[in-house]
Coordinates of C-alpha atoms in Angstrom, one line a residue:
M51 CA -2.2 25.8 4.9
K52 CA -5.8 26.7 4.8
T53 CA -8.0 24.3 6.8
Q54 CA -11.1 22.7 5.3
K55 CA -14.5 24.1 6.5
G56 CA -17.4 21.9 7.5
K57 CA -18.4 19.6 10.2
Y58 CA -16.5 16.4 10.9
V59 CA -16.3 13.3 13.0
L60 CA -13.0 11.9 14.2
A61 CA -12.7 8.1 14.3
L62 CA -10.0 6.6 16.5
D63 CA -9.4 3.0 15.2
Q64 CA -7.1 1.2 17.7
G65 CA -6.2 -2.1 16.0
T66 CA -3.9 -5.0 16.7
T67 CA -0.9 -3.9 14.8
S68 CA -1.5 -0.1 14.3
T69 CA -3.6 2.8 15.4
R70 CA -5.4 4.9 12.8
A71 CA -7.2 8.3 13.0
M72 CA -9.7 9.1 10.3
V73 CA -11.7 12.3 9.8
F74 CA -15.0 12.0 8.0
D75 CA -17.2 14.8 6.7
E76 CA -21.0 14.9 6.8
C77 CA -21.3 12.8 3.6
G78 CA -19.2 10.0 5.0
N79 CA -16.1 11.0 2.9
A80 CA -12.7 10.3 4.5
V81 CA -11.0 13.7 4.3
S82 CA -7.9 12.9 6.4
C83 CA -6.1 9.9 7.8
A84 CA -3.0 9.2 9.8
Q85 CA -1.7 5.8 10.9
R86 CA 1.1 4.4 13.1
E87 CA 2.3 0.9 13.7
F88 CA 3.4 -0.1 17.2
A89 CA 5.5 -2.9 18.6
Q90 CA 4.3 -6.5 19.0
I91 CA 5.8 -8.1 22.1
Y92 CA 6.3 -11.9 22.2
P93 CA 7.6 -12.8 25.7
R94 CA 7.3 -16.6 25.1
P95 CA 6.0 -18.8 22.3
G96 CA 2.3 -18.2 21.9
W97 CA 2.3 -15.1 24.1
V98 CA 1.4 -11.7 22.6
E99 CA 1.5 -8.4 24.4
H100 CA 1.3 -4.7 23.7
D101 CA 2.7 -1.7 25.7
P102 CA -0.5 0.2 26.8
E103 CA 1.5 3.5 27.1
E104 CA 2.6 3.1 23.5
I105 CA -1.1 2.5 22.5
V106 CA -2.1 5.8 24.2
R107 CA 0.8 7.7 22.6
S108 CA -0.1 6.4 19.2
V109 CA -3.7 7.6 19.6
Y110 CA -2.6 11.1 20.5
E111 CA -0.1 11.2 17.7
V112 CA -2.4 10.0 14.9
A113 CA -5.2 12.3 16.0
A114 CA -2.9 15.3 15.9
Q115 CA -1.5 14.2 12.5
A116 CA -5.0 13.7 11.0
V117 CA -6.1 17.3 11.7
A118 CA -2.8 19.2 11.4
G119 CA -3.0 21.9 8.8
K120 CA -6.2 20.4 7.4
I121 CA -9.0 20.5 9.9
D122 CA -9.9 23.0 12.5
P123 CA -10.5 21.0 15.7
A124 CA -13.4 23.4 16.4
D125 CA -15.2 21.8 13.5
I126 CA -15.0 18.3 14.9
E127 CA -18.4 17.5 16.4
A128 CA -17.8 14.1 17.9
V129 CA -15.3 11.3 18.4
G130 CA -15.9 7.6 17.9
I131 CA -13.6 4.9 19.3
T132 CA -13.3 1.4 17.8
N133 CA -10.8 -1.1 19.0
Q134 CA -9.2 -4.5 18.9
R135 CA -11.5 -6.7 20.9
E136 CA -10.8 -9.1 23.8
T137 CA -7.4 -7.6 24.6
V138 CA -7.1 -6.9 28.3
I139 CA -5.4 -4.1 30.2
A140 CA -5.1 -3.6 34.0
W141 CA -4.5 -0.1 35.3
D142 CA -4.4 1.9 38.5
S143 CA -7.7 3.7 39.0
R144 CA -6.1 6.8 40.6
T145 CA -3.1 7.3 38.2
G146 CA -4.3 5.6 35.1
A147 CA -0.9 3.9 34.9
P148 CA -0.9 0.4 33.4
L149 CA 0.1 -2.4 35.8
Y150 CA 1.2 -4.8 33.1
N151 CA 1.4 -5.0 29.4
A152 CA -1.9 -5.5 27.5
V153 CA -2.6 -9.2 27.0
V154 CA -3.6 -9.4 23.4
W155 CA -6.5 -11.4 21.9
Q156 CA -4.1 -13.6 20.0
C157 CA -2.3 -14.6 23.2
R158 CA -2.6 -18.3 24.1
R159 CA -1.1 -18.2 27.6
T160 CA -4.4 -19.3 29.2
A161 CA -5.2 -22.1 26.7
S162 CA -4.7 -24.7 29.4
A163 CA -7.0 -22.9 31.8
C164 CA -9.7 -23.0 29.1
E165 CA -9.1 -26.7 28.6
E166 CA -9.7 -27.2 32.3
L167 CA -13.0 -25.3 32.0
V168 CA -14.1 -27.6 29.2
D169 CA -13.0 -30.7 31.2
A170 CA -14.9 -29.5 34.2
G171 CA -18.1 -29.2 32.1
C172 CA -18.3 -25.4 32.3
A173 CA -18.6 -24.9 28.5
P174 CA -22.4 -25.2 28.2
L175 CA -23.1 -22.7 31.0
I176 CA -20.6 -20.2 29.5
Y177 CA -22.1 -20.6 26.0
E178 CA -25.7 -20.3 27.4
K179 CA -24.9 -17.0 29.1
T180 CA -22.4 -15.4 26.8
G181 CA -22.7 -17.0 23.4
L182 CA -19.0 -17.8 23.6
M183 CA -17.0 -21.0 24.2
P184 CA -14.1 -21.3 26.6
D185 CA -11.0 -20.2 24.7
A186 CA -8.0 -18.1 25.4
Y187 CA -9.1 -15.7 22.7
F188 CA -11.6 -14.1 25.0
S189 CA -11.0 -11.8 28.0
A190 CA -12.0 -13.6 31.2
T191 CA -9.1 -16.0 31.5
K192 CA -6.7 -13.2 30.7
M193 CA -8.1 -11.1 33.5
Q194 CA -7.9 -14.1 35.8
W195 CA -4.3 -14.6 34.9
L196 CA -3.5 -11.0 35.6
L197 CA -5.1 -11.2 39.0
E198 CA -3.3 -14.5 39.9
E199 CA 0.1 -14.0 38.3
V200 CA 0.9 -10.2 38.5
P201 CA 1.5 -8.9 42.1
A202 CA 0.9 -5.3 41.1
V203 CA -2.6 -6.2 39.8
R204 CA -3.4 -8.3 42.8
E205 CA -2.3 -5.5 45.2
A206 CA -4.3 -2.9 43.3
A207 CA -7.4 -5.1 43.6
Q208 CA -6.8 -5.5 47.4
N209 CA -6.4 -1.7 47.7
K210 CA -9.6 -1.0 45.6
R211 CA -7.5 0.7 43.0
L212 CA -7.8 -1.7 40.1
C213 CA -9.5 -1.2 36.8
L214 CA -9.7 -4.1 34.4
G215 CA -11.0 -3.7 30.9
T216 CA -10.7 -4.0 27.2
V217 CA -8.7 -1.4 25.1
D218 CA -11.8 0.9 24.6
A219 CA -12.3 1.2 28.4
F220 CA -8.6 2.0 28.9
L221 CA -8.7 4.6 26.1
L222 CA -11.9 6.2 27.5
F223 CA -10.3 6.4 30.9
R224 CA -7.1 8.0 29.7
L225 CA -8.6 10.3 27.1
S226 CA -11.0 11.7 29.7
G227 CA -8.4 12.2 32.3
G228 CA -9.8 9.4 34.4
R229 CA -13.4 10.7 34.4
I230 CA -14.9 7.9 32.3
F231 CA -14.7 4.2 33.2
A232 CA -17.0 2.6 30.8
T233 CA -17.3 0.2 27.8
D234 CA -20.1 -0.8 25.4
H235 CA -22.2 -3.9 24.8
T236 CA -20.2 -5.1 21.9
N237 CA -16.9 -5.1 23.8
A238 CA -18.4 -6.4 27.0
S239 CA -20.0 -9.3 25.1
R240 CA -16.4 -10.5 24.2
T241 CA -15.2 -10.9 27.7
M242 CA -16.9 -14.3 28.6
L243 CA -18.2 -12.4 31.7
Y244 CA -21.2 -10.7 30.2
N245 CA -24.7 -12.2 30.0
I246 CA -25.8 -11.2 26.5
H247 CA -29.4 -12.0 27.2
K248 CA -29.7 -10.0 30.4
R249 CA -27.1 -7.5 29.2
A250 CA -25.3 -7.3 32.5
W251 CA -22.1 -8.7 34.1
D252 CA -23.0 -12.2 35.2
D253 CA -22.5 -13.0 38.9
D254 CA -22.0 -16.7 38.3
L255 CA -19.2 -16.1 35.7
L256 CA -17.6 -13.4 37.8
Q257 CA -17.4 -16.0 40.6
M258 CA -16.1 -18.7 38.3
F259 CA -13.2 -16.6 37.1
G260 CA -12.6 -14.8 40.4
I261 CA -13.2 -11.3 39.0
P262 CA -14.6 -8.7 41.4
R263 CA -17.5 -6.8 39.9
E264 CA -16.1 -3.4 41.1
V265 CA -13.0 -3.6 38.9
L266 CA -15.1 -3.8 35.7
P267 CA -16.4 -0.8 33.7
A268 CA -20.0 0.4 33.3
V269 CA -21.7 -0.9 30.1
H270 CA -23.6 1.4 27.7
P271 CA -25.0 1.1 24.2
S272 CA -22.5 1.6 21.4
G273 CA -24.2 4.8 20.4
H274 CA -24.0 6.8 23.6
L275 CA -22.7 10.1 24.9
F276 CA -19.9 8.6 27.1
G277 CA -18.5 12.0 28.1
N278 CA -15.7 14.2 26.7
A279 CA -12.2 13.6 25.6
D280 CA -10.3 16.3 27.3
E281 CA -8.3 19.1 25.7
R282 CA -5.1 17.1 25.5
L283 CA -6.4 15.3 22.4
L284 CA -7.0 18.2 20.1
G285 CA -6.9 21.3 22.2
R286 CA -10.5 21.3 23.2
E287 CA -13.0 19.0 24.8
I288 CA -14.8 16.9 22.3
P289 CA -17.7 14.5 23.1
V290 CA -17.2 10.8 22.6
C291 CA -20.4 9.6 21.1
A292 CA -19.7 6.0 20.0
V293 CA -17.7 3.0 21.1
A294 CA -17.7 -0.3 19.4
G295 CA -15.5 -3.4 18.9
D296 CA -13.8 -3.3 15.6
Q297 CA -15.9 -6.0 13.9
Q298 CA -19.2 -4.7 15.1
A299 CA -18.2 -1.2 13.9
A300 CA -17.3 -2.7 10.5
L301 CA -20.7 -4.4 10.4
F302 CA -22.4 -1.1 11.0
G303 CA -20.1 0.7 8.5
Q304 CA -21.1 -1.9 5.9
R305 CA -24.8 -0.9 6.6
C306 CA -25.6 -4.5 7.6
F307 CA -28.6 -3.3 9.6
S308 CA -31.0 -6.1 8.5
R309 CA -31.2 -9.8 9.5
G310 CA -29.1 -11.9 7.1
A311 CA -26.7 -9.2 6.1
V312 CA -23.1 -10.6 6.4
K313 CA -19.7 -9.1 6.1
C314 CA -16.1 -10.2 6.4
T315 CA -13.3 -7.9 7.6
F316 CA -9.9 -8.9 6.2
G317 CA -7.5 -7.6 8.8
T318 CA -4.9 -9.2 11.0
G319 CA -7.5 -11.9 11.4
C320 CA -10.6 -12.4 9.4
F321 CA -14.0 -11.9 11.0
L322 CA -17.3 -12.8 9.5
L323 CA -20.4 -11.4 11.2
C324 CA -24.1 -12.0 10.2
N325 CA -26.8 -9.7 11.6
T326 CA -29.4 -12.0 13.2
G327 CA -31.6 -9.2 14.5
N328 CA -33.4 -10.0 17.8
E329 CA -32.6 -13.7 17.5
S330 CA -29.6 -15.2 19.2
I331 CA -28.4 -18.2 17.2
H332 CA -27.4 -21.4 19.0
S333 CA -24.5 -22.7 16.9
R334 CA -23.7 -26.4 16.5
R335 CA -20.7 -25.7 14.1
G336 CA -18.2 -23.7 16.1
L337 CA -19.7 -20.2 15.7
I338 CA -20.3 -17.8 18.5
T339 CA -23.2 -15.4 19.2
T340 CA -22.2 -11.8 20.1
L341 CA -23.9 -8.4 20.4
A342 CA -23.8 -6.1 17.5
V343 CA -25.3 -2.7 16.8
D344 CA -28.6 -1.9 15.1
A345 CA -29.4 1.1 13.0
D346 CA -30.1 3.2 16.2
G347 CA -26.9 2.2 18.0
Q348 CA -28.7 -0.2 20.3
P349 CA -27.6 -3.8 20.8
C350 CA -28.8 -6.6 18.5
Y351 CA -27.4 -10.1 17.9
A352 CA -24.9 -11.4 15.4
A353 CA -23.5 -14.8 14.6
E354 CA -19.7 -14.6 14.2
G355 CA -16.9 -16.8 13.0
S356 CA -13.3 -15.7 13.7
V357 CA -10.2 -16.6 11.6
F358 CA -7.2 -16.0 13.8
T359 CA -4.6 -15.5 11.0
G360 CA -5.7 -13.6 7.9
G361 CA -3.6 -10.6 6.9
A362 CA -1.1 -11.6 9.5
A363 CA -0.1 -14.5 7.1
V364 CA 0.9 -11.9 4.6
Q365 CA 3.0 -10.1 7.2
W366 CA 4.7 -13.4 7.9
L367 CA 5.5 -13.7 4.2
R368 CA 7.0 -10.2 4.4
D369 CA 8.7 -10.1 7.8
G370 CA 9.3 -13.8 8.6
L371 CA 10.1 -15.5 5.3
Q372 CA 11.0 -12.3 3.5
L373 CA 9.4 -13.6 0.3
I374 CA 7.9 -10.2 -0.4
K375 CA 9.1 -6.7 0.4
T376 CA 5.7 -5.2 0.9
S377 CA 2.2 -6.6 1.6
A378 CA 1.0 -5.1 -1.7
E379 CA 3.6 -7.1 -3.6
S380 CA 1.7 -10.3 -2.7
E381 CA -0.9 -9.7 -5.4
A382 CA 1.7 -9.4 -8.2
A383 CA 3.5 -12.5 -7.0
A384 CA 0.2 -14.5 -6.8
T385 CA -0.8 -13.6 -10.3
A386 CA 2.6 -14.4 -11.7
V387 CA 1.7 -18.1 -11.6
E388 CA -1.4 -19.9 -13.1
D389 CA -2.3 -21.7 -9.8
C390 CA -0.8 -22.6 -6.5
G391 CA 1.1 -25.6 -8.0
G392 CA -0.5 -28.0 -5.6
V393 CA 0.8 -26.1 -2.5
F394 CA -1.6 -25.4 0.4
V395 CA -0.6 -23.2 3.3
V396 CA -2.5 -23.6 6.6
P397 CA -1.5 -20.5 8.7
A398 CA -2.4 -21.9 12.1
F399 CA 0.3 -19.9 13.8
V400 CA -1.8 -19.6 17.0
G401 CA -4.1 -22.5 16.4
L402 CA -7.3 -22.5 14.3
G403 CA -10.4 -20.5 15.1
A404 CA -14.0 -21.1 13.8
P405 CA -15.3 -23.6 13.0
Y406 CA -12.4 -25.8 14.3
W407 CA -11.4 -24.1 17.6
D408 CA -8.2 -26.1 17.7
S409 CA -5.6 -24.4 19.8
D410 CA -3.1 -27.3 19.2
A411 CA -3.1 -26.9 15.4
R412 CA 0.0 -25.5 13.9
G413 CA 1.0 -23.9 10.7
T414 CA 1.6 -26.3 7.8
I415 CA 2.8 -26.1 4.2
C416 CA 1.7 -29.1 2.1
G417 CA 2.3 -30.1 -1.5
I418 CA 5.9 -28.7 -2.0
T419 CA 7.8 -30.2 -4.9
R420 CA 11.1 -29.4 -6.5
G421 CA 9.2 -27.2 -8.9
T422 CA 7.7 -25.0 -6.1
K423 CA 8.5 -21.4 -6.4
R424 CA 8.3 -18.4 -4.2
E425 CA 5.2 -17.3 -6.1
H426 CA 3.4 -20.6 -5.4
V427 CA 3.9 -20.1 -1.6
V428 CA 2.7 -16.5 -1.8
R429 CA -0.4 -17.5 -3.8
A430 CA -1.2 -20.4 -1.5
T431 CA -0.9 -18.1 1.5
L432 CA -3.4 -15.6 0.0
E433 CA -5.7 -18.5 -1.0
S434 CA -5.6 -19.8 2.6
I435 CA -7.3 -16.6 3.8
A436 CA -10.2 -17.2 1.4
Y437 CA -10.4 -20.9 2.3
Q438 CA -10.7 -20.1 6.0
C439 CA -13.5 -17.6 5.1
F440 CA -15.3 -20.3 3.2
D441 CA -15.2 -22.7 6.2
V442 CA -16.8 -20.0 8.4
L443 CA -19.4 -18.9 5.8
H444 CA -20.4 -22.5 5.2
A445 CA -20.9 -23.1 8.9
M446 CA -22.9 -19.9 9.2
E447 CA -25.3 -20.9 6.4
K448 CA -25.9 -24.3 8.2
D449 CA -26.5 -22.6 11.5
T450 CA -28.8 -19.8 10.3
G451 CA -30.5 -21.6 7.5
L452 CA -29.7 -18.7 5.3
L453 CA -27.9 -18.8 1.9
F454 CA -25.4 -15.9 1.4
G455 CA -25.2 -14.9 -2.2
R456 CA -23.4 -11.7 -1.3
L457 CA -20.6 -11.0 1.2
A458 CA -19.6 -7.5 2.0
A459 CA -15.8 -7.2 2.3
D460 CA -13.6 -4.6 4.1
G461 CA -10.3 -4.2 5.9
G462 CA -6.8 -3.6 4.5
A463 CA -6.5 -6.9 2.7
A464 CA -9.8 -6.3 0.8
A465 CA -7.7 -4.0 -1.4
N466 CA -6.0 -7.1 -2.8
N467 CA -7.9 -7.9 -6.1
F468 CA -6.5 -11.4 -6.3
L469 CA -7.7 -12.3 -2.8
M470 CA -11.2 -10.8 -3.4
Q471 CA -11.6 -12.7 -6.7
F472 CA -10.4 -16.0 -5.2
C473 CA -12.8 -15.5 -2.3
A474 CA -15.7 -15.1 -4.7
D475 CA -14.6 -18.2 -6.6
I476 CA -14.2 -20.4 -3.5
T477 CA -17.3 -19.2 -1.7
G478 CA -19.5 -19.0 -4.7
A479 CA -20.8 -15.6 -3.5
E480 CA -20.5 -12.1 -4.9
I481 CA -17.9 -10.2 -2.9
V482 CA -18.8 -6.5 -2.6
R483 CA -16.0 -4.2 -1.8
P484 CA -17.0 -0.7 -0.6
R485 CA -15.6 2.6 -1.7
I486 CA -14.0 3.0 1.7
V487 CA -12.5 -0.3 2.8
E488 CA -11.7 0.9 6.3
T489 CA -15.3 0.5 7.3
T490 CA -14.3 -0.1 10.9
A491 CA -13.5 3.6 11.2
L492 CA -16.4 4.6 9.0
G493 CA -18.8 2.6 11.1
V494 CA -17.9 4.2 14.4
A495 CA -17.9 7.6 12.7
M496 CA -21.4 7.0 11.3
L497 CA -22.6 5.9 14.8
A498 CA -21.1 8.9 16.5
A499 CA -22.6 11.2 13.9
H500 CA -26.0 9.6 14.5
V501 CA -25.8 10.1 18.2
R502 CA -24.4 13.7 18.0
G503 CA -26.9 14.9 15.4
G504 CA -26.2 18.2 13.8
A505 CA -24.6 18.6 10.4
T506 CA -22.9 15.2 10.4
A507 CA -26.0 13.2 11.2
A508 CA -26.8 12.6 7.5
M509 CA -23.6 10.5 7.2
L510 CA -25.7 7.4 7.9
Q511 CA -27.7 7.8 4.7
T512 CA -25.5 9.6 2.2
G513 CA -22.4 8.8 0.1
A514 CA -21.6 6.4 -2.7
F515 CA -21.0 3.0 -1.2
I516 CA -20.0 0.2 -3.6
D517 CA -16.7 0.3 -5.3
T518 CA -16.2 -3.2 -6.9
V519 CA -18.2 -6.4 -7.2
F520 CA -16.3 -9.7 -7.7
S521 CA -18.4 -12.5 -9.1
P522 CA -17.5 -16.3 -9.1
R523 CA -15.7 -17.5 -12.2
I524 CA -15.0 -21.2 -11.6
T525 CA -17.3 -24.2 -11.8
A526 CA -18.7 -26.1 -8.9
E527 CA -16.5 -29.1 -9.8
Q528 CA -13.4 -26.9 -9.7
R529 CA -14.5 -25.5 -6.4
E530 CA -15.0 -28.9 -4.8
E531 CA -11.6 -30.1 -6.0
M532 CA -9.8 -27.1 -4.5
L533 CA -11.7 -27.4 -1.2
F534 CA -10.8 -31.1 -1.0
G535 CA -7.1 -30.2 -1.2
W536 CA -7.6 -27.5 1.5
H537 CA -9.4 -29.7 3.9
T538 CA -6.8 -32.4 3.5
A539 CA -4.1 -29.8 4.4
V540 CA -6.2 -28.7 7.5
A541 CA -6.4 -32.3 8.6
R542 CA -2.6 -32.5 8.5
A543 CA -2.2 -29.2 10.5
R544 CA -4.5 -30.7 13.2
F545 CA -2.6 -34.0 13.4
K546 CA -1.5 -34.8 16.9

């Protein structure tokens, strides 16, 4: 097959349930894509792990598949890496071999340790320095657990052979043959160890969690020449010019460069980020402050609210309850009934994130009657995703003093028209879906192109962007009635 000619950027998108490679041309068009799901490991209730070696294999496989017979590797100018955030990997600094499974951001094994931090009065200090609150979602207590509970990790630390980092740092290390041990500001800011105001690992926090500074990676801007991925990736060395946590990459890909621009990524979880520019917001409503990426690839601030279970609820319908055969089937099932029939689903499978931060909440289905059908449960599950987004967006408006009449949407579940329309109805905002919904990959490709320069640098400015705009269709009274039902169901899910 004749390969396409031009200049390209390869985006490696290492997510929670799958790894994707996408090749973009100089106009920001996706010319090739390959994706592979990988195993989710659940050793105990509430524990979630991944096999780091399977993650690495998936990256090599999808990269090869994305270019095979289509793209000449010599025409790829740069690589960008975007990744699931907060997930922690420990590995041997000499061999690159993982010392334990990756402890995933969803994992709740350190929830009790976080409760102890709160009880000890540490939460204000942690928030002041990191913009985060003590929660098992973030990386620090996962690292602490690895050092305390895994002998191989503890031994590696004693022998000065330990590397601890998020997925991006592990991939940089392995793709470079051990030459790069680094991360970026956006990933570092999710660890609960990084001072987002000084932009440095914080000595007080390192001492609090018992993490030696030398086991952590160097931190660079997201747009940065980190070094080269070696020839094992695509047969030649290619510069890695961008690294960003998945949600910050999506914010960049949505072109949310100005203060007040807000987006929601509908993925395994749902993540709303609002660019707040040079101002870090002190939230009183359960949001966190994190570092994002400005138009030049340098760090800026963002307010963020995280919904733990978004698209994962649809996977539960498919794999757990087997109410649908494919995720795409959920839309047809939801529109087969006029409404949810009074059913509300609260998918608190691993607790509730923002604005509740309730690790004890559990999944609940309310309002079932003898007339409840499969379609009602499917529809209510999709609606729960939009309701959770409303809760975060409402908190964000109160904290920032901004009113959001428009919300940029991306991620796999953004392709679901029913979900997008219901999200517009329940938030009262226009939902703008871009032409390329995988803006996580697009964002890191745009950033890598900007750093690399050359033929692909124009990617930041060119290309049609908007695909569909969903406008609200219901009255304020209808919205309030539905929200009352939702918040009643949430209260039941949080009942102790």
